[in-house]
Amino acid sequence: MSTILTLVVLLIYSISESIAITCASDERACNAQCYKPSQQICINGVVCRQGQRLCNGRCYTPPQEICINGIVCLRSQQLCNCQCYTPRPEICIDGVVCRRGQRLCNCKCYTPLQDTCINGVVCRRGQRLCNGQCYTPLQQICISGVVCAIGQRLCDGRCYTPGQQTCPST
């Protein structure tokens, strides 16, 4: 009799939530889903484990995690432009997460000991920029915005090797 009464109460509660579901006698309804109150909790229509809290519709565990501006991060982390990061090995630069010691170049992280930022493009140290493309001056040359191998020439926007190839337009 008590099982039937419990089911009737749950059905009435579920209908009042405008969603009709039938749950077992040891369960409760939560937004069209059954849950066990001995192990779970219903928070604003979301089923979480006991002891958890809700952060922007997502369950999180307070001892290990925190809710920062609606985003769940580990307790040891901080928020950088909606992304969690760990402050010791990482740093937030203008809303971008980089490793410590790195710099920012047009929203991309780079390591100054290995790379350089040229007009917003990350190139390897010693390289130069040719029409937005990095090239190595000891091996390549920039001709009218096109990167060619040293010794090559440009013909109709393409590199060619004189003596081995000819330029069709000459």
GROMACS .gro file of C-alpha atoms in nm:
model
  170
    1MET     CA    1   0.000   0.000   0.000
    2SER     CA    2   0.278   0.245   0.087
    3THR     CA    3   0.451   0.173  -0.247
    4ILE     CA    4   0.133   0.263  -0.434
    5LEU     CA    5   0.090   0.577  -0.225
    6THR     CA    6   0.451   0.677  -0.291
    7LEU     CA    7   0.406   0.625  -0.665
    8VAL     CA    8   0.085   0.831  -0.663
    9VAL     CA    9   0.257   1.114  -0.476
   10LEU     CA   10   0.550   1.102  -0.717
   11LEU     CA   11   0.317   1.099  -1.014
   12ILE     CA   12   0.126   1.402  -0.881
   13TYR     CA   13   0.458   1.581  -0.810
   14SER     CA   14   0.584   1.494  -1.158
   15ILE     CA   15   0.264   1.614  -1.324
   16SER     CA   16   0.291   1.942  -1.135
   17GLU     CA   17   0.637   1.972  -1.293
   18SER     CA   18   0.456   1.914  -1.630
   19ILE     CA   19   0.654   1.595  -1.689
   20ALA     CA   20   0.495   1.260  -1.596
   21ILE     CA   21   0.739   0.984  -1.502
   22THR     CA   22   0.713   0.683  -1.276
   23CYS     CA   23   0.997   0.618  -1.034
   24ALA     CA   24   1.067   0.325  -0.803
   25SER     CA   25   0.964   0.355  -0.438
   26ASP     CA   26   1.318   0.446  -0.328
   27GLU     CA   27   1.352   0.712  -0.600
   28ARG     CA   28   1.228   1.065  -0.663
   29ALA     CA   29   1.158   1.255  -0.984
   30CYS     CA   30   1.380   1.536  -1.103
   31ASN     CA   31   1.308   1.697  -1.441
   32ALA     CA   32   1.193   1.376  -1.619
   33GLN     CA   33   1.461   1.169  -1.449
   34CYS     CA   34   1.451   0.943  -1.145
   35TYR     CA   35   1.719   0.967  -0.877
   36LYS     CA   36   1.798   0.803  -0.544
   37PRO     CA   37   1.790   1.061  -0.261
   38SER     CA   38   2.021   0.841  -0.054
   39GLN     CA   39   2.298   0.892  -0.314
   40GLN     CA   40   2.190   1.188  -0.523
   41ILE     CA   41   2.030   1.531  -0.500
   42CYS     CA   42   1.812   1.732  -0.739
   43ILE     CA   43   1.931   2.091  -0.786
   44ASN     CA   44   1.728   2.312  -1.020
   45GLY     CA   45   1.624   2.009  -1.226
   46VAL     CA   46   1.973   1.857  -1.248
   47VAL     CA   47   2.064   1.532  -1.069
   48CYS     CA   48   2.400   1.550  -0.889
   49ARG     CA   49   2.575   1.324  -0.641
   50GLN     CA   50   2.524   1.396  -0.270
   51GLY     CA   51   2.761   1.672  -0.158
   52GLN     CA   52   2.791   1.825  -0.503
   53ARG     CA   53   2.677   2.172  -0.606
   54LEU     CA   54   2.557   2.317  -0.933
   55CYS     CA   55   2.754   2.558  -1.152
   56ASN     CA   56   2.582   2.683  -1.467
   57GLY     CA   57   2.394   2.352  -1.505
   58ARG     CA   58   2.697   2.134  -1.429
   59CYS     CA   59   2.755   1.936  -1.109
   60TYR     CA   60   3.086   1.989  -0.929
   61THR     CA   61   3.251   1.867  -0.610
   62PRO     CA   62   3.335   2.163  -0.379
   63PRO     CA   63   3.639   2.019  -0.201
   64GLN     CA   64   3.823   1.956  -0.529
   65GLU     CA   65   3.654   2.203  -0.764
   66ILE     CA   66   3.530   2.563  -0.764
   67CYS     CA   67   3.278   2.755  -0.971
   68ILE     CA   68   3.423   3.074  -1.122
   69ASN     CA   69   3.182   3.287  -1.328
   70GLY     CA   70   2.980   2.977  -1.422
   71ILE     CA   71   3.283   2.764  -1.515
   72VAL     CA   72   3.403   2.464  -1.311
   73CYS     CA   73   3.778   2.460  -1.245
   74LEU     CA   74   4.000   2.261  -1.013
   75ARG     CA   75   4.049   2.438  -0.680
   76SER     CA   76   4.417   2.499  -0.767
   77GLN     CA   77   4.326   2.668  -1.096
   78GLN     CA   78   4.227   3.017  -1.202
   79LEU     CA   79   4.018   3.148  -1.489
   80CYS     CA   80   4.157   3.311  -1.803
   81ASN     CA   81   3.896   3.423  -2.057
   82CYS     CA   82   3.661   3.129  -1.983
   83GLN     CA   83   3.948   2.876  -1.967
   84CYS     CA   84   4.083   2.715  -1.650
   85TYR     CA   85   4.460   2.719  -1.607
   86THR     CA   86   4.718   2.623  -1.346
   87PRO     CA   87   4.906   2.938  -1.234
   88ARG     CA   88   5.244   2.779  -1.158
   89PRO     CA   89   5.336   2.637  -1.500
   90GLU     CA   90   5.099   2.866  -1.691
   91ILE     CA   91   5.020   3.236  -1.716
   92CYS     CA   92   4.726   3.435  -1.852
   93ILE     CA   93   4.833   3.697  -2.108
   94ASP     CA   94   4.555   3.914  -2.253
   95GLY     CA   95   4.303   3.630  -2.213
   96VAL     CA   96   4.527   3.358  -2.360
   97VAL     CA   97   4.681   3.078  -2.150
   98CYS     CA   98   5.054   3.032  -2.217
   99ARG     CA   99   5.335   2.851  -2.040
  100ARG     CA  100   5.547   3.065  -1.808
  101GLY     CA  101   5.831   3.229  -1.998
  102GLN     CA  102   5.630   3.250  -2.318
  103ARG     CA  103   5.508   3.566  -2.486
  104LEU     CA  104   5.206   3.644  -2.697
  105CYS     CA  105   5.209   3.715  -3.071
  106ASN     CA  106   4.873   3.779  -3.236
  107CYS     CA  107   4.695   3.557  -2.978
  108LYS     CA  108   4.953   3.277  -3.016
  109CYS     CA  109   5.203   3.177  -2.746
  110TYR     CA  110   5.568   3.151  -2.841
  111THR     CA  111   5.899   3.089  -2.666
  112PRO     CA  112   6.132   3.389  -2.716
  113LEU     CA  113   6.448   3.174  -2.691
  114GLN     CA  114   6.340   2.969  -2.996
  115ASP     CA  115   6.094   3.190  -3.180
  116THR     CA  116   6.034   3.553  -3.265
  117CYS     CA  117   5.724   3.757  -3.346
  118ILE     CA  118   5.742   3.941  -3.678
  119ASN     CA  119   5.439   4.154  -3.768
  120GLY     CA  120   5.206   3.920  -3.576
  121VAL     CA  121   5.354   3.597  -3.718
  122VAL     CA  122   5.558   3.352  -3.507
  123CYS     CA  123   5.878   3.246  -3.686
  124ARG     CA  124   6.182   3.049  -3.571
  125ARG     CA  125   6.474   3.266  -3.455
  126GLY     CA  126   6.686   3.374  -3.750
  127GLN     CA  127   6.399   3.354  -3.995
  128ARG     CA  128   6.245   3.646  -4.178
  129LEU     CA  129   5.897   3.719  -4.307
  130CYS     CA  130   5.792   3.721  -4.672
  131ASN     CA  131   5.430   3.805  -4.744
  132GLY     CA  132   5.319   3.646  -4.413
  133GLN     CA  133   5.538   3.335  -4.459
  134CYS     CA  134   5.851   3.262  -4.255
  135TYR     CA  135   6.167   3.176  -4.446
  136THR     CA  136   6.531   3.096  -4.369
  137PRO     CA  137   6.761   3.356  -4.534
  138LEU     CA  138   7.057   3.113  -4.556
  139GLN     CA  139   6.850   2.873  -4.771
  140GLN     CA  140   6.574   3.084  -4.920
  141ILE     CA  141   6.508   3.424  -5.071
  142CYS     CA  142   6.197   3.643  -5.090
  143ILE     CA  143   6.121   3.759  -5.444
  144SER     CA  144   5.816   3.986  -5.485
  145GLY     CA  145   5.643   3.821  -5.189
  146VAL     CA  146   5.722   3.462  -5.293
  147VAL     CA  147   5.969   3.240  -5.107
  148CYS     CA  148   6.213   3.061  -5.339
  149ALA     CA  149   6.529   2.859  -5.282
  150ILE     CA  150   6.855   3.053  -5.314
  151GLY     CA  151   6.959   3.061  -5.679
  152GLN     CA  152   6.605   3.040  -5.810
  153ARG     CA  153   6.421   3.314  -5.993
  154LEU     CA  154   6.057   3.411  -6.021
  155CYS     CA  155   5.845   3.357  -6.331
  156ASP     CA  156   5.470   3.425  -6.335
  157GLY     CA  157   5.459   3.397  -5.955
  158ARG     CA  158   5.647   3.063  -5.951
  159CYS     CA  159   6.003   2.980  -5.859
  160TYR     CA  160   6.225   2.819  -6.122
  161THR     CA  161   6.590   2.720  -6.145
  162PRO     CA  162   6.773   2.885  -6.438
  163GLY     CA  163   6.979   2.634  -6.638
  164GLN     CA  164   6.747   2.347  -6.540
  165GLN     CA  165   6.414   2.509  -6.618
  166THR     CA  166   6.300   2.788  -6.843
  167CYS     CA  167   6.046   3.060  -6.787
  168PRO     CA  168   5.762   3.011  -7.036
  169SER     CA  169   5.680   3.383  -7.053
  170THR     CA  170   6.028   3.487  -7.178
   0.00000   0.00000   0.00000
